[in-house]
Amino acid sequence: MSAMVCTGDTLTHLPSKGEVTALLRDAARCLATNGQLVPSYRDLTRPLTGTDRALPVCATDERIMTCFLEYVVDTVMVHDLIHTRASPAWLIDRCRDVGLHIQHSADGPRGLHIITATKS
């Protein structure tokens, strides 16, 4: 293999420093002579505080992904938060698919949609 690219926060998602070493060992074994390893990672050596610990990763019209960092001793726990947008019609259809009867479906406060589904 002439090149290996490891982008994003893959390294920081590995469960231990030993796993990072194993990944590097495997990469070195697989690379051809003069092959290149190109890792990128988020530098977590300076602890972030407050809202800086919430990192936007990507967003589309249908999905938002954010990482939340929690600093614990010599480790940073990374929590991935994924929000997806589904129309009320989609959820109503899924309720019906599983045999529930829709009694109520309406917009509620602050962008919420409220559905009452009853088992017959």
PDB file of C-alpha atoms in Angstrom:
ATOM      1  CA  MET A   1       0.000   0.000   0.000  1.00  0.00           C
ATOM      2  CA  SER A   2       1.493   3.331  -0.996  1.00  0.00           C
ATOM      3  CA  ALA A   3      -0.573   5.604   1.245  1.00  0.00           C
ATOM      4  CA  MET A   4      -2.868   5.285   4.220  1.00  0.00           C
ATOM      5  CA  VAL A   5      -5.018   8.176   5.407  1.00  0.00           C
ATOM      6  CA  CYS A   6      -6.674   8.217   8.818  1.00  0.00           C
ATOM      7  CA  THR A   7      -8.760  11.381   9.042  1.00  0.00           C
ATOM      8  CA  GLY A   8     -11.110  12.871  11.548  1.00  0.00           C
ATOM      9  CA  ASP A   9     -10.970  11.732  15.133  1.00  0.00           C
ATOM     10  CA  THR A  10     -10.433   8.019  14.511  1.00  0.00           C
ATOM     11  CA  LEU A  11      -7.344   7.851  16.714  1.00  0.00           C
ATOM     12  CA  THR A  12      -9.061   9.522  19.653  1.00  0.00           C
ATOM     13  CA  HIS A  13     -11.999   7.118  19.379  1.00  0.00           C
ATOM     14  CA  LEU A  14      -9.783   4.096  19.961  1.00  0.00           C
ATOM     15  CA  PRO A  15     -10.276   2.650  23.457  1.00  0.00           C
ATOM     16  CA  SER A  16      -6.645   2.871  24.640  1.00  0.00           C
ATOM     17  CA  LYS A  17      -3.163   4.099  23.835  1.00  0.00           C
ATOM     18  CA  GLY A  18      -2.253   0.450  23.219  1.00  0.00           C
ATOM     19  CA  GLU A  19      -4.857   0.332  20.429  1.00  0.00           C
ATOM     20  CA  VAL A  20      -3.282   3.408  18.825  1.00  0.00           C
ATOM     21  CA  THR A  21       0.130   1.709  18.953  1.00  0.00           C
ATOM     22  CA  ALA A  22      -1.365  -1.454  17.414  1.00  0.00           C
ATOM     23  CA  LEU A  23      -2.945   0.596  14.616  1.00  0.00           C
ATOM     24  CA  LEU A  24       0.385   2.295  13.883  1.00  0.00           C
ATOM     25  CA  ARG A  25       2.168  -1.081  13.917  1.00  0.00           C
ATOM     26  CA  ASP A  26      -0.367  -2.534  11.471  1.00  0.00           C
ATOM     27  CA  ALA A  27      -0.118   0.531   9.237  1.00  0.00           C
ATOM     28  CA  ALA A  28       3.686   0.322   9.173  1.00  0.00           C
ATOM     29  CA  ARG A  29       3.475  -3.380   8.274  1.00  0.00           C
ATOM     30  CA  CYS A  30       1.020  -2.748   5.417  1.00  0.00           C
ATOM     31  CA  LEU A  31       2.787   0.236   3.851  1.00  0.00           C
ATOM     32  CA  ALA A  32       5.114  -0.273   0.904  1.00  0.00           C
ATOM     33  CA  THR A  33       8.637   1.141   1.023  1.00  0.00           C
ATOM     34  CA  ASN A  34       8.335   4.938   0.933  1.00  0.00           C
ATOM     35  CA  GLY A  35       4.599   4.582   1.609  1.00  0.00           C
ATOM     36  CA  GLN A  36       3.037   7.314   3.688  1.00  0.00           C
ATOM     37  CA  LEU A  37       0.806   7.316   6.739  1.00  0.00           C
ATOM     38  CA  VAL A  38      -1.236  10.525   7.048  1.00  0.00           C
ATOM     39  CA  PRO A  39      -3.140  10.651  10.352  1.00  0.00           C
ATOM     40  CA  SER A  40      -5.106  13.655  11.518  1.00  0.00           C
ATOM     41  CA  TYR A  41      -6.520  14.063  14.960  1.00  0.00           C
ATOM     42  CA  ARG A  42      -7.891  16.648  17.333  1.00  0.00           C
ATOM     43  CA  ASP A  43      -5.299  17.850  19.847  1.00  0.00           C
ATOM     44  CA  LEU A  44      -6.922  17.196  23.221  1.00  0.00           C
ATOM     45  CA  THR A  45      -3.890  18.020  25.381  1.00  0.00           C
ATOM     46  CA  ARG A  46      -5.403  21.373  26.391  1.00  0.00           C
ATOM     47  CA  PRO A  47      -8.677  20.673  28.209  1.00  0.00           C
ATOM     48  CA  LEU A  48     -11.633  22.532  26.768  1.00  0.00           C
ATOM     49  CA  THR A  49     -14.173  23.993  29.166  1.00  0.00           C
ATOM     50  CA  GLY A  50     -17.792  25.032  29.116  1.00  0.00           C
ATOM     51  CA  THR A  51     -19.517  25.070  25.761  1.00  0.00           C
ATOM     52  CA  ASP A  52     -16.149  24.660  23.974  1.00  0.00           C
ATOM     53  CA  ARG A  53     -16.450  20.951  24.880  1.00  0.00           C
ATOM     54  CA  ALA A  54     -19.310  20.609  22.344  1.00  0.00           C
ATOM     55  CA  LEU A  55     -17.774  20.273  18.882  1.00  0.00           C
ATOM     56  CA  PRO A  56     -19.884  20.420  15.719  1.00  0.00           C
ATOM     57  CA  VAL A  57     -18.793  17.605  13.402  1.00  0.00           C
ATOM     58  CA  CYS A  58     -21.170  17.781  10.460  1.00  0.00           C
ATOM     59  CA  ALA A  59     -24.659  18.896   9.583  1.00  0.00           C
ATOM     60  CA  THR A  60     -27.111  18.322   6.762  1.00  0.00           C
ATOM     61  CA  ASP A  61     -30.782  19.186   6.423  1.00  0.00           C
ATOM     62  CA  GLU A  62     -31.632  15.790   7.919  1.00  0.00           C
ATOM     63  CA  ARG A  63     -28.843  15.135  10.449  1.00  0.00           C
ATOM     64  CA  ILE A  64     -26.612  17.007  12.893  1.00  0.00           C
ATOM     65  CA  MET A  65     -23.613  15.353  14.559  1.00  0.00           C
ATOM     66  CA  THR A  66     -21.901  16.885  17.559  1.00  0.00           C
ATOM     67  CA  CYS A  67     -19.191  15.476  19.844  1.00  0.00           C
ATOM     68  CA  PHE A  68     -19.147  16.289  23.526  1.00  0.00           C
ATOM     69  CA  LEU A  69     -15.809  15.941  25.336  1.00  0.00           C
ATOM     70  CA  GLU A  70     -15.555  14.833  28.950  1.00  0.00           C
ATOM     71  CA  TYR A  71     -12.122  15.032  30.576  1.00  0.00           C
ATOM     72  CA  VAL A  72     -11.405  12.155  32.990  1.00  0.00           C
ATOM     73  CA  VAL A  73      -7.914  11.782  34.584  1.00  0.00           C
ATOM     74  CA  ASP A  74      -5.604  11.121  31.567  1.00  0.00           C
ATOM     75  CA  THR A  75      -8.396  10.304  29.128  1.00  0.00           C
ATOM     76  CA  VAL A  76     -10.951  12.254  27.163  1.00  0.00           C
ATOM     77  CA  MET A  77     -14.288  10.511  26.759  1.00  0.00           C
ATOM     78  CA  VAL A  78     -15.885  11.422  23.438  1.00  0.00           C
ATOM     79  CA  HIS A  79     -19.662  11.273  23.298  1.00  0.00           C
ATOM     80  CA  ASP A  80     -21.177  11.395  19.814  1.00  0.00           C
ATOM     81  CA  LEU A  81     -24.593  13.053  19.664  1.00  0.00           C
ATOM     82  CA  ILE A  82     -26.558  12.503  16.472  1.00  0.00           C
ATOM     83  CA  HIS A  83     -29.832  14.297  15.876  1.00  0.00           C
ATOM     84  CA  THR A  84     -31.979  13.246  12.944  1.00  0.00           C
ATOM     85  CA  ARG A  85     -34.983  14.985  11.511  1.00  0.00           C
ATOM     86  CA  ALA A  86     -38.011  12.864  10.771  1.00  0.00           C
ATOM     87  CA  SER A  87     -41.336  14.278   9.694  1.00  0.00           C
ATOM     88  CA  PRO A  88     -44.399  13.604  11.831  1.00  0.00           C
ATOM     89  CA  ALA A  89     -45.796  11.640   8.880  1.00  0.00           C
ATOM     90  CA  TRP A  90     -42.852   9.238   9.058  1.00  0.00           C
ATOM     91  CA  LEU A  91     -43.448   8.491  12.749  1.00  0.00           C
ATOM     92  CA  ILE A  92     -47.205   8.212  12.229  1.00  0.00           C
ATOM     93  CA  ASP A  93     -46.616   5.687   9.439  1.00  0.00           C
ATOM     94  CA  ARG A  94     -44.252   3.669  11.677  1.00  0.00           C
ATOM     95  CA  CYS A  95     -46.854   3.658  14.478  1.00  0.00           C
ATOM     96  CA  ARG A  96     -49.452   2.369  12.029  1.00  0.00           C
ATOM     97  CA  ASP A  97     -46.993  -0.234  10.711  1.00  0.00           C
ATOM     98  CA  VAL A  98     -46.765  -1.748  14.194  1.00  0.00           C
ATOM     99  CA  GLY A  99     -50.548  -1.791  14.651  1.00  0.00           C
ATOM    100  CA  LEU A 100     -51.146   1.410  16.603  1.00  0.00           C
ATOM    101  CA  HIS A 101     -54.131   3.669  15.904  1.00  0.00           C
ATOM    102  CA  ILE A 102     -53.393   7.412  15.663  1.00  0.00           C
ATOM    103  CA  GLN A 103     -55.861   9.355  17.792  1.00  0.00           C
ATOM    104  CA  HIS A 104     -54.107  12.707  17.824  1.00  0.00           C
ATOM    105  CA  SER A 105     -51.333  14.401  15.833  1.00  0.00           C
ATOM    106  CA  ALA A 106     -50.616  18.108  16.256  1.00  0.00           C
ATOM    107  CA  ASP A 107     -47.858  20.660  16.626  1.00  0.00           C
ATOM    108  CA  GLY A 108     -47.004  21.478  20.207  1.00  0.00           C
ATOM    109  CA  PRO A 109     -44.863  24.135  21.882  1.00  0.00           C
ATOM    110  CA  ARG A 110     -41.250  24.970  20.878  1.00  0.00           C
ATOM    111  CA  GLY A 111     -41.239  22.870  17.714  1.00  0.00           C
ATOM    112  CA  LEU A 112     -42.496  19.668  19.333  1.00  0.00           C
ATOM    113  CA  HIS A 113     -45.018  17.471  17.570  1.00  0.00           C
ATOM    114  CA  ILE A 114     -47.353  15.451  19.762  1.00  0.00           C
ATOM    115  CA  ILE A 115     -48.833  12.130  18.688  1.00  0.00           C
ATOM    116  CA  THR A 116     -51.205   9.962  20.679  1.00  0.00           C
ATOM    117  CA  ALA A 117     -51.215   6.379  19.443  1.00  0.00           C
ATOM    118  CA  THR A 118     -53.388   3.670  20.938  1.00  0.00           C
ATOM    119  CA  LYS A 119     -53.120  -0.085  20.784  1.00  0.00           C
ATOM    120  CA  SER A 120     -56.456  -1.536  19.644  1.00  0.00           C
TER     121      SER A 120
END
